XYZ file of C-alpha atoms in Angstrom:
722
model
C 0.000 0.000 0.000
C 1.385 3.427 -0.898
C 1.270 6.481 1.345
C 1.074 9.816 -0.455
C 2.359 12.939 1.295
C 0.921 16.247 0.080
C 2.796 19.523 0.004
C 1.492 20.287 3.507
C 2.773 16.974 4.811
C -0.607 15.279 5.195
C -0.846 11.545 5.045
C -3.496 9.564 3.192
C -4.092 5.834 2.801
C -5.786 3.650 0.240
C -9.535 3.391 0.502
C -9.519 -0.195 -0.610
C -7.758 -1.529 2.475
C -8.799 0.938 5.181
C -9.795 -0.987 8.309
C -10.170 2.202 10.320
C -9.686 5.923 9.964
C -6.890 7.431 12.040
C -6.653 11.160 12.645
C -3.870 12.918 14.496
C -0.613 14.708 13.834
C 2.230 13.828 11.505
C 5.943 14.267 12.180
C 5.674 17.968 11.364
C 2.900 18.478 13.912
C 0.308 18.968 11.173
C -3.153 17.416 11.259
C -3.142 14.275 9.163
C -5.265 11.227 8.388
C -4.521 7.710 7.238
C -5.863 4.179 7.219
C -5.052 1.901 10.152
C -3.453 -0.590 7.763
C -0.947 1.976 6.488
C 2.647 1.291 7.636
C 3.074 4.763 9.131
C 5.836 5.316 11.685
C 5.795 9.093 12.049
C 2.140 9.572 12.907
C 0.368 9.902 16.246
C -3.359 9.275 16.071
C -5.734 10.723 18.644
C -8.850 9.481 16.860
C -9.631 5.985 15.565
C -12.910 5.150 13.824
C -13.502 1.505 12.973
C -15.511 0.175 10.065
C -18.327 -0.710 12.476
C -18.602 2.937 13.482
C -16.906 2.664 16.891
C -14.928 5.744 17.878
C -11.821 5.148 19.987
C -9.968 8.073 21.539
C -6.256 7.595 22.201
C -5.498 9.000 25.663
C -2.024 10.513 26.082
C -2.480 11.118 29.839
C -2.801 8.176 32.201
C -5.859 7.678 34.410
C -5.427 7.579 38.183
C -9.023 8.498 38.991
C -8.855 12.149 37.953
C -11.013 11.644 34.851
C -8.672 11.989 31.853
C -10.278 9.122 29.971
C -13.589 10.946 30.216
C -12.341 14.496 29.684
C -10.164 13.923 26.625
C -12.800 11.666 25.110
C -15.450 14.341 25.608
C -13.403 16.822 23.579
C -13.159 14.498 20.565
C -16.707 13.174 20.801
C -18.079 16.705 21.053
C -16.478 17.848 17.830
C -17.437 14.636 16.035
C -21.032 14.708 17.275
C -20.447 11.114 18.271
C -22.746 8.739 20.097
C -21.274 8.683 23.626
C -22.359 5.090 24.067
C -20.205 4.040 21.091
C -17.046 5.804 22.219
C -14.168 3.835 23.752
C -10.703 4.739 24.981
C -7.178 3.361 24.848
C -3.945 4.618 26.345
C -1.300 5.974 24.010
C 1.975 4.072 23.690
C 5.133 5.523 25.203
C 6.438 7.959 22.642
C 7.769 11.270 23.842
C 7.901 12.770 20.351
C 4.331 11.880 19.466
C 2.392 12.219 22.701
C 4.163 14.939 24.671
C 2.392 17.017 27.270
C 2.448 20.373 25.482
C 3.239 22.194 28.743
C 6.113 19.862 29.706
C 7.444 19.031 26.214
C 7.675 15.421 27.393
C 5.095 12.664 27.699
C 3.619 12.681 31.156
C 0.689 13.530 33.394
C 0.825 15.982 36.265
C 0.409 19.530 37.458
C -3.318 19.376 36.688
C -2.461 19.964 33.025
C -4.140 17.083 31.186
C -7.204 18.931 29.905
C -5.550 22.344 29.777
C -2.748 21.282 27.429
C -4.914 18.990 25.306
C -8.004 21.156 24.961
C -7.528 22.415 21.401
C -5.340 19.521 20.306
C -8.073 16.944 20.872
C -10.895 19.210 19.748
C -9.169 19.946 16.448
C -8.462 16.240 15.897
C -12.168 15.523 16.429
C -13.227 18.404 14.187
C -10.829 17.261 11.454
C -12.234 13.727 11.628
C -15.776 15.039 11.368
C -14.893 17.118 8.326
C -13.274 14.114 6.646
C -16.327 11.926 7.241
C -18.674 14.616 5.960
C -16.649 15.058 2.769
C -16.419 11.288 2.323
C -20.184 10.935 2.698
C -20.745 13.810 0.265
C -18.506 12.049 -2.248
C -20.328 8.731 -1.809
C -23.767 10.272 -2.075
C -22.971 12.951 -4.650
C -24.337 15.738 -2.448
C -23.108 19.093 -1.184
C -21.137 18.636 2.093
C -23.081 21.582 3.512
C -26.277 19.524 3.270
C -24.954 16.856 5.647
C -25.770 16.844 9.343
C -24.148 14.688 12.016
C -25.839 13.454 15.168
C -24.846 10.586 17.467
C -22.384 9.104 14.941
C -24.929 9.180 12.103
C -24.450 11.313 8.996
C -27.599 12.362 7.124
C -28.555 14.273 3.988
C -32.128 14.153 2.781
C -33.196 10.519 2.699
C -29.599 9.246 2.894
C -27.890 8.290 6.133
C -25.039 6.142 7.405
C -22.865 5.614 10.454
C -19.253 6.725 10.733
C -17.814 3.361 9.786
C -19.411 3.394 6.344
C -17.204 6.312 5.292
C -13.813 5.575 6.865
C -12.418 3.982 3.712
C -12.959 7.072 1.586
C -12.204 9.463 4.463
C -8.750 7.923 4.917
C -7.812 8.973 1.366
C -8.719 12.617 1.895
C -6.506 15.450 3.112
C -7.617 17.090 6.368
C -8.154 20.811 6.402
C -5.204 22.696 7.799
C -7.245 24.446 10.491
C -10.563 22.732 11.186
C -13.482 24.759 12.501
C -14.322 23.869 16.078
C -17.635 24.478 17.765
C -18.562 27.623 19.630
C -19.713 27.206 23.257
C -23.370 27.625 22.308
C -23.060 24.519 20.109
C -21.713 22.231 22.839
C -23.716 19.082 23.398
C -21.366 16.975 25.534
C -18.996 19.599 26.950
C -20.660 20.945 30.065
C -23.121 18.049 30.399
C -23.218 17.248 34.109
C -25.049 13.951 33.462
C -22.396 12.462 31.176
C -21.175 9.214 32.719
C -17.463 8.566 33.132
C -15.867 6.236 30.614
C -14.149 4.213 33.343
C -17.255 3.804 35.539
C -18.430 0.437 34.257
C -15.049 -1.284 34.187
C -14.168 -0.066 37.668
C -17.566 -1.150 38.950
C -17.706 -4.647 37.486
C -14.015 -5.406 37.948
C -13.030 -5.591 34.286
C -10.838 -2.472 34.426
C -7.226 -3.611 34.590
C -4.906 -1.968 37.065
C -1.175 -2.537 37.164
C -1.625 -4.676 40.277
C -3.841 -7.042 38.246
C -1.061 -8.098 35.863
C -0.420 -11.851 35.961
C 1.774 -13.238 33.184
C 2.739 -16.854 32.467
C 5.906 -17.879 34.312
C 5.991 -14.640 36.300
C 7.994 -14.415 39.519
C 7.356 -11.907 42.284
C 9.851 -9.582 43.881
C 9.991 -7.628 47.138
C 12.878 -5.477 48.320
C 14.354 -4.893 51.751
C 15.479 -1.269 51.790
C 17.617 0.639 54.244
C 15.847 1.412 57.543
C 17.420 4.877 57.366
C 17.420 7.091 54.290
C 20.806 7.024 52.571
C 21.984 3.597 53.733
C 23.653 1.064 51.386
C 23.996 -2.736 51.507
C 27.283 -4.253 52.672
C 26.107 -7.868 52.892
C 23.193 -10.197 53.652
C 22.271 -13.659 54.881
C 19.294 -15.476 53.330
C 19.395 -18.594 55.521
C 16.037 -17.881 57.159
C 14.450 -16.868 53.845
C 15.175 -20.325 52.475
C 12.659 -21.722 54.941
C 9.835 -19.695 53.362
C 7.643 -21.790 51.053
C 7.819 -20.350 47.543
C 11.162 -18.556 48.024
C 13.365 -18.680 44.923
C 16.452 -16.539 45.511
C 17.775 -13.248 46.860
C 20.176 -10.771 45.262
C 21.767 -7.432 46.127
C 20.488 -4.757 43.771
C 23.243 -3.404 41.506
C 22.920 0.068 43.079
C 23.294 -1.442 46.577
C 20.131 0.323 47.714
C 18.535 -2.934 48.835
C 18.248 -6.704 48.612
C 15.553 -8.237 46.436
C 13.805 -11.495 47.294
C 12.233 -13.506 44.455
C 9.352 -15.869 45.106
C 6.410 -17.669 43.510
C 3.793 -15.291 44.893
C 3.542 -11.894 46.573
C 3.078 -13.198 50.098
C 6.103 -15.476 49.823
C 8.161 -12.594 48.448
C 7.195 -10.393 51.412
C 7.857 -13.175 53.941
C 11.213 -14.041 52.414
C 12.213 -10.389 52.199
C 11.406 -9.879 55.867
C 13.438 -12.983 56.773
C 16.616 -11.606 55.166
C 19.372 -10.436 57.487
C 20.949 -7.423 55.782
C 23.974 -5.428 56.864
C 23.962 -1.703 56.085
C 26.435 1.138 55.776
C 24.602 4.022 57.463
C 27.479 6.504 57.527
C 25.686 8.894 55.150
C 22.169 8.222 56.360
C 19.717 10.588 58.055
C 19.845 10.111 61.842
C 17.907 13.118 63.185
C 14.514 12.914 64.827
C 11.531 15.073 63.915
C 11.988 17.606 66.702
C 15.579 18.265 65.668
C 14.582 18.642 62.024
C 11.880 21.169 62.942
C 14.454 23.098 64.973
C 16.864 23.085 62.029
C 14.142 24.327 59.668
C 13.319 27.225 61.970
C 16.977 28.190 62.282
C 17.103 28.681 58.511
C 14.355 31.307 58.737
C 16.690 33.752 60.497
C 18.853 34.333 57.428
C 17.193 33.171 54.186
C 19.596 31.987 51.506
C 17.692 33.240 48.470
C 15.452 36.112 47.449
C 12.259 34.657 45.963
C 10.697 37.970 44.934
C 12.916 39.623 42.305
C 11.010 42.897 42.652
C 11.478 43.375 46.403
C 14.138 42.006 48.738
C 13.781 41.396 52.460
C 16.441 44.056 52.974
C 14.227 46.569 51.217
C 11.226 45.521 53.287
C 13.065 45.876 56.619
C 13.018 49.708 56.941
C 9.362 49.861 55.881
C 8.498 47.206 58.447
C 10.479 49.081 61.091
C 8.190 52.079 60.587
C 4.988 50.051 60.991
C 2.548 51.148 63.691
C 1.655 47.514 64.342
C 2.771 44.097 63.121
C 1.052 40.725 62.825
C 3.480 37.837 63.317
C 3.200 34.071 62.976
C 5.413 31.024 62.578
C 4.190 27.804 60.983
C 5.499 24.239 60.771
C 4.340 21.520 58.398
C 5.297 17.827 58.657
C 6.452 15.317 56.098
C 3.415 13.657 54.487
C 3.036 10.362 52.621
C 1.070 10.106 49.377
C -0.770 7.011 50.637
C -2.507 6.110 47.350
C -4.748 3.073 47.793
C -3.054 0.953 45.130
C 0.377 0.058 46.445
C 3.260 0.679 44.057
C 4.007 -2.122 41.624
C 5.567 -2.683 38.230
C 5.958 -5.721 35.992
C 8.676 -6.198 33.369
C 8.706 -9.022 30.853
C 11.232 -9.873 28.151
C 10.203 -9.385 24.522
C 11.882 -10.327 21.254
C 13.354 -6.845 20.868
C 13.702 -5.723 24.487
C 11.231 -5.501 27.361
C 7.645 -4.589 28.057
C 6.761 -2.608 31.192
C 3.287 -2.921 32.714
C 2.544 0.058 34.908
C 0.081 2.755 35.862
C 2.668 4.917 34.193
C 2.440 8.620 35.009
C 5.629 9.732 33.276
C 6.578 7.510 30.308
C 9.199 10.106 29.358
C 11.028 9.311 32.612
C 10.247 5.610 32.943
C 11.303 4.583 29.448
C 14.885 5.960 29.439
C 15.392 4.924 33.082
C 14.512 1.293 32.391
C 16.479 1.341 29.134
C 19.647 2.647 30.803
C 19.538 0.084 33.596
C 19.047 -2.789 31.159
C 21.507 -1.519 28.536
C 18.786 -1.011 25.929
C 17.749 1.781 23.630
C 14.567 3.581 24.754
C 12.824 2.316 21.609
C 13.357 -1.238 22.920
C 11.273 -0.464 26.019
C 7.546 -0.794 25.417
C 5.224 0.582 28.094
C 1.790 -0.882 28.570
C -0.075 1.792 30.536
C -2.848 0.540 32.804
C -5.139 2.195 35.318
C -3.535 3.450 38.523
C -5.298 3.370 41.861
C -4.249 6.884 42.797
C -0.908 8.653 42.771
C -1.099 12.224 44.114
C 2.340 12.713 42.553
C 4.008 9.555 43.884
C 4.270 7.765 40.535
C 5.884 10.744 38.804
C 9.138 11.180 40.689
C 12.180 12.249 38.625
C 14.059 9.038 39.498
C 11.215 6.741 38.359
C 12.210 4.886 41.521
C 9.866 1.913 41.540
C 10.274 1.417 37.777
C 14.037 1.550 38.274
C 13.804 -1.007 41.084
C 11.735 -3.310 38.882
C 14.374 -3.011 36.154
C 17.180 -3.722 38.627
C 15.295 -6.749 39.939
C 14.665 -7.962 36.387
C 18.362 -7.492 35.577
C 19.591 -9.681 38.462
C 16.847 -12.264 37.884
C 18.450 -13.436 34.643
C 16.024 -11.605 32.330
C 14.338 -14.836 31.210
C 10.906 -14.555 32.847
C 8.559 -11.707 33.779
C 9.279 -10.096 37.150
C 6.595 -8.303 39.162
C 7.850 -5.943 41.855
C 5.300 -5.146 44.568
C 5.663 -2.656 47.403
C 3.745 -3.233 50.615
C 1.961 -0.339 52.316
C 4.723 -0.359 54.907
C 7.387 -0.160 52.190
C 5.986 3.065 50.802
C 5.050 4.569 54.159
C 8.498 3.988 55.639
C 10.724 4.268 52.588
C 8.981 6.221 49.870
C 8.912 9.883 48.871
C 7.227 12.561 50.964
C 5.700 16.015 50.850
C 8.619 17.915 52.372
C 8.606 19.233 55.895
C 8.455 23.036 55.859
C 8.584 26.053 58.141
C 7.237 29.561 57.491
C 7.701 32.830 59.332
C 5.530 35.749 58.268
C 5.138 39.324 59.451
C 2.660 41.928 58.194
C 3.292 45.600 58.885
C 0.350 48.000 59.280
C 0.257 51.774 59.319
C -1.760 53.831 61.805
C -4.935 53.358 59.748
C -4.590 49.580 59.686
C -3.467 49.403 56.054
C -0.824 46.909 54.981
C 2.505 48.615 54.236
C 4.868 45.603 54.252
C 4.964 41.812 54.298
C 8.034 39.758 55.257
C 7.606 36.077 54.388
C 10.243 33.392 54.892
C 10.178 29.712 53.945
C 12.528 26.850 54.802
C 11.932 23.596 52.931
C 13.903 20.969 51.053
C 13.925 21.593 47.308
C 12.106 19.067 45.186
C 13.672 20.199 41.913
C 17.340 20.661 42.807
C 19.499 17.725 41.839
C 16.750 16.287 39.647
C 15.980 16.190 35.943
C 13.778 19.241 36.509
C 16.575 21.472 37.779
C 16.248 23.563 34.615
C 13.054 25.071 36.080
C 15.062 26.743 38.832
C 15.882 30.433 38.405
C 18.204 32.432 40.654
C 18.591 29.384 42.917
C 14.889 29.467 43.807
C 12.914 26.253 43.385
C 9.481 27.549 42.305
C 7.715 24.629 43.986
C 9.079 25.732 47.365
C 7.417 29.154 47.312
C 4.526 28.847 44.858
C 1.398 30.204 46.439
C 3.370 33.011 48.054
C 5.184 34.285 44.978
C 2.016 33.787 42.919
C -0.333 35.437 45.406
C -3.081 37.444 43.738
C -3.337 39.966 46.565
C -2.075 43.516 46.130
C 0.590 43.762 48.826
C 3.137 46.603 48.972
C 6.759 45.851 49.957
C 6.323 42.086 49.767
C 9.631 40.356 50.511
C 9.995 36.591 50.215
C 13.022 34.690 51.493
C 13.812 31.015 50.901
C 16.255 28.542 52.422
C 16.869 24.993 51.220
C 16.760 22.397 53.984
C 19.168 19.505 53.522
C 18.323 15.881 54.315
C 18.661 12.448 52.683
C 14.897 12.002 53.154
C 13.518 11.916 49.584
C 10.884 14.567 48.894
C 8.435 14.921 46.051
C 5.460 16.879 44.828
C 2.324 15.900 46.699
C -1.136 16.828 45.521
C -0.864 20.618 44.897
C 2.879 20.592 45.735
C 4.147 23.752 47.485
C 0.658 25.200 47.693
C -0.089 22.618 50.402
C 1.835 24.660 52.946
C 2.000 28.140 51.380
C -1.793 28.469 51.123
C -2.226 27.551 54.776
C 0.290 30.177 55.861
C -0.993 32.883 53.509
C -4.680 32.393 54.249
C -4.140 32.147 57.992
C -2.218 35.443 57.855
C -5.025 36.997 55.811
C -7.569 35.892 58.405
C -5.384 37.332 61.166
C -5.224 40.588 59.212
C -9.002 40.708 58.862
C -9.474 40.031 62.587
C -6.877 42.604 63.638
C -8.379 45.324 61.443
C -12.000 44.464 62.170
C -12.847 43.614 58.570
C -15.047 40.895 57.152
C -12.647 38.206 55.827
C -14.363 38.047 52.446
C -14.810 41.789 51.964
C -11.165 42.375 52.860
C -9.897 39.874 50.332
C -12.100 41.296 47.587
C -10.681 44.744 48.325
C -7.138 43.375 47.992
C -7.748 41.875 44.527
C -6.985 44.313 41.715
C -10.047 44.080 39.395
C -7.815 44.902 36.411
C -5.946 41.609 36.745
C -7.407 38.715 34.771
C -6.812 36.090 37.457
C -7.821 38.515 40.188
C -11.134 39.013 38.389
C -11.578 35.239 38.200
C -10.898 34.890 41.913
C -13.300 37.714 42.580
C -16.007 35.705 40.797
C -15.196 32.545 42.750
C -15.277 34.377 46.083
C -18.608 36.033 45.342
C -20.100 32.741 44.201
C -19.079 30.868 47.352
C -20.383 33.771 49.433
C -23.742 33.409 47.693
C -24.096 29.626 47.942
C -22.958 29.567 51.582
C -25.104 32.496 52.693
C -22.034 34.079 54.313
C -22.797 37.059 56.534
C -20.430 39.434 58.293
C -19.723 38.126 61.758
C -20.200 34.488 60.735
C -18.571 31.945 63.024
C -17.363 30.081 59.973
C -14.045 29.970 58.161
C -13.096 31.312 54.755
C -10.048 30.818 52.543
C -9.251 31.057 48.860
C -6.246 30.221 46.752
C -4.955 30.392 43.193
C -3.023 27.358 42.003
C -2.561 25.531 38.718
C -4.157 28.540 37.069
C -7.432 27.858 38.878
C -9.258 29.878 41.527
C -10.948 28.095 44.440
C -12.793 29.686 47.364
C -14.002 27.729 50.414
C -16.325 28.365 53.351
C -16.087 25.883 56.217
C -19.072 25.299 58.512
C -18.078 23.454 61.688
C -19.256 22.573 65.175
C -16.817 22.753 68.109
C -17.607 21.279 71.511
C -14.767 21.561 74.009
C -11.842 20.106 72.031
C -13.983 18.087 69.607
C -14.409 19.415 66.084
C -16.866 18.236 63.474
C -16.803 19.616 59.945
C -20.459 19.918 58.985
C -20.189 21.239 55.462
C -17.787 22.793 52.993
C -18.953 25.222 50.339
C -16.574 25.435 47.382
C -16.586 27.648 44.293
C -14.161 27.018 41.449
C -13.235 29.089 38.404
C -11.498 26.686 36.028
C -12.461 28.037 32.621
C -14.743 25.949 30.421
C -16.214 23.155 32.512
C -15.661 20.128 30.261
C -17.134 17.588 32.681
C -18.915 19.363 35.570
C -19.457 16.123 37.459
C -15.740 15.283 37.279
C -14.858 18.817 38.417
C -17.155 18.495 41.411
C -15.689 15.086 42.228
C -12.176 16.513 42.115
C -13.123 19.377 44.418
C -14.804 16.953 46.838
C -11.884 14.544 46.662
C -9.367 17.347 47.072
C -11.196 18.570 50.147
C -11.257 15.098 51.674
C -7.589 14.594 50.831
C -6.704 17.900 52.502
C -8.759 17.189 55.621
C -7.163 13.754 55.974
C -3.722 15.322 56.033
C -4.188 18.473 58.074
C -6.373 17.026 60.789
C -4.087 14.265 62.013
C -1.499 13.009 59.522
C 2.267 13.346 59.718
C 5.356 11.315 58.982
C 7.726 11.471 61.950
C 11.266 10.201 62.331
C 13.087 8.694 65.301
C 16.849 8.565 64.758
C 16.240 8.904 61.045
C 13.699 6.079 60.805
C 10.035 6.626 59.900
C 7.731 5.710 62.763
C 4.469 5.287 60.806
C 3.839 1.984 59.042
C 0.294 1.691 57.748
C -3.156 3.231 57.945
C -3.653 2.448 61.656
C -1.004 5.089 62.434
C -1.513 7.200 59.308
C -5.291 7.360 59.309
C -7.441 8.175 56.336
C -10.584 10.246 56.779
C -13.451 8.185 58.174
C -16.901 8.277 56.573
C -18.366 10.079 59.554
C -15.669 12.749 59.385
C -16.195 13.594 55.728
C -18.424 16.647 55.519
C -21.082 17.408 52.957
C -19.522 19.389 50.132
C -21.427 21.784 47.903
C -19.507 22.742 44.783
C -20.404 25.587 42.450
C -18.611 26.211 39.160
C -18.160 29.727 37.864
C -19.543 29.936 34.325
C -16.697 30.774 31.977
C -15.669 30.505 28.349
C -11.978 30.808 29.174
C -9.716 27.917 28.203
C -9.936 25.153 30.830
C -7.459 25.064 33.698
C -6.520 22.425 36.278
C -8.939 20.803 38.729
C -7.114 17.756 40.127
C -5.123 19.684 42.715
C -6.546 23.200 43.362
C -9.234 21.988 45.772
C -6.591 20.939 48.314
C -4.812 24.209 49.296
C -7.691 26.388 50.584
C -9.510 23.617 52.468
C -7.076 23.457 55.389
C -6.928 27.171 56.168
C -10.715 27.471 55.786
C -11.071 24.872 58.555
C -8.365 26.505 60.690
C -10.025 29.891 60.309
C -13.373 28.384 61.278
C -11.822 26.910 64.423
C -10.477 30.353 65.323
C -13.869 31.944 64.662
C -15.457 29.618 67.210
C -12.675 29.170 69.770
C -10.306 32.122 69.386
C -7.434 29.655 69.006
C -5.080 29.857 66.041
C -3.467 26.780 64.546
C 0.077 27.307 63.317
C 1.531 23.788 63.489
C 0.123 20.859 61.569
C -1.392 18.388 62.013
C -4.197 20.041 63.988
C -4.100 17.368 66.681
C -0.997 19.179 67.964
C -3.315 22.000 69.035
C -5.320 19.549 71.140
C -8.265 19.127 68.788
C -10.028 15.842 68.184
C -12.030 15.377 64.989
C -15.303 13.530 65.185
């Protein structure tokens, strides 16, 4: 079969052999179409339409529960006027050049960018496919394309009609338009439909959806790793005598990087039992040995003399004389603990040998990191590493670390196994809780200076936290020695604040840290919004009115936040003098405002209801947006109320959910979510619900008790949540 390339680089296939129509981008990034049977190597389809009329959308962002399979599919189906019931999904193969996240320039999911970066890309692919089918039908029927209508995957003109599949053969020979016409918001049928069911609902309900943990290959062996009890330790030797008594034990080997000893067995339980029976000797000379109290003390010491200036417009030195002239100051110091990601599906990864290399089965969040990591360890070219992406049972950032740690461990285990049979590496809950990656511990010190009229004249804000980016593949994002993830939420504040100085110090520890759902905003929002509430109380202002007055209406994002604040005020019935809590925050280009309604009796706190308003641009899937806000709120409450990772002589004390509790059903409040109507391009929703939830609750507790919370978790302040 011949492939003809036009002067604009479009691809077209023969009608005679077309099994399906593929629409996507060619090597030049230009919309193109071809037949599925065409031997095309430089083409990335987003849209597949089979001869039976089934539409399949190729998903370039993995699904961990955040709704990408539904959101991206909605964009294509909308432009195609497809029958939602006949639309399926499949995950894209690992190919950085073809399926890159347009914001990252590499293939991966994160930063609440899936819909935002794919919005026009997927819509235009769907619109191009629709145009091709319409022109193909017009050619078949001998009618004017303008006479053809499309509804629920059926094309019609007069008394003629046919489903998509009847026209794929001819459509695959046509050249797509260079810039297809997409719908205007008033034409949307699926976008914005709050009743549209999720594409992964049925499979996850009846058990047919395949998660990485479900992989079971012929001849597969299982692996579990004993890692250093202290971060930074390395193996010097081991004894497997006791492990040999475990039924199903196969062998044990030191990992090539000496970071642990892997036990191989015939099933997961045997692998865990054998691993635990190993006697391993460690070199702990470079390991972390401090306890939590000492680490908090060391964080606070860094606040005295910040290493870096995080606000290029105003330094702390410039703020100092203004602050010195303040009639009054508002001061606070905050501490935030290490936090685990605690996704419900434990980490796992399976690697099997193939004729040309290996195949990796994983809920793969960052193929652009996993593929080269596995290839390097196994001495392969990245092209020899195939990634089979499956559903992931949560992540919250854990699966996207720059080191691709659990993928790397699986590759190391596969390497020492002999590379003849599939190897499945499984982490236990205790493995990840005691030896994974964490939201970094952080300390803040903030001071607001007021003049005699109670107006803000200066703000001195200092942060001490370990950098996530430094020393990683993402170090290129750092400017002037400032890791943006350490201070985001302070540096990106929407409030108009004069003389705003921001200092940053990098804490040093072998404890591995990582982005955690909403990254730096998890601690910066709490500090900022607590300070704002303190400012409102000190100056006798309504917390909402004060914030609205501090948002410049000329700023685009400030105007969006203004809308979110007013909407949550309306749905909550907020009145001046309310004994409730309010907070708002801008993160991932999205504005979220929260009102917390609570009941406090002595030291017992019950969160009755949260009211949330979100401005996230066009609401592609309102039900998914609401779910993400609700889930983000629950995730935040789980962490701030009682969770922390503590260390004793460098070793993590928490092991599993009994000592790192999730939110109980009775503790989860009712959540009312309102979405600001907008025609702006969509922004993130997976993470922005987390940051303002904590300070809204803390501010509500102050409103009812007069007690401020500066150190998390809140149990440190003596509160019990019921």
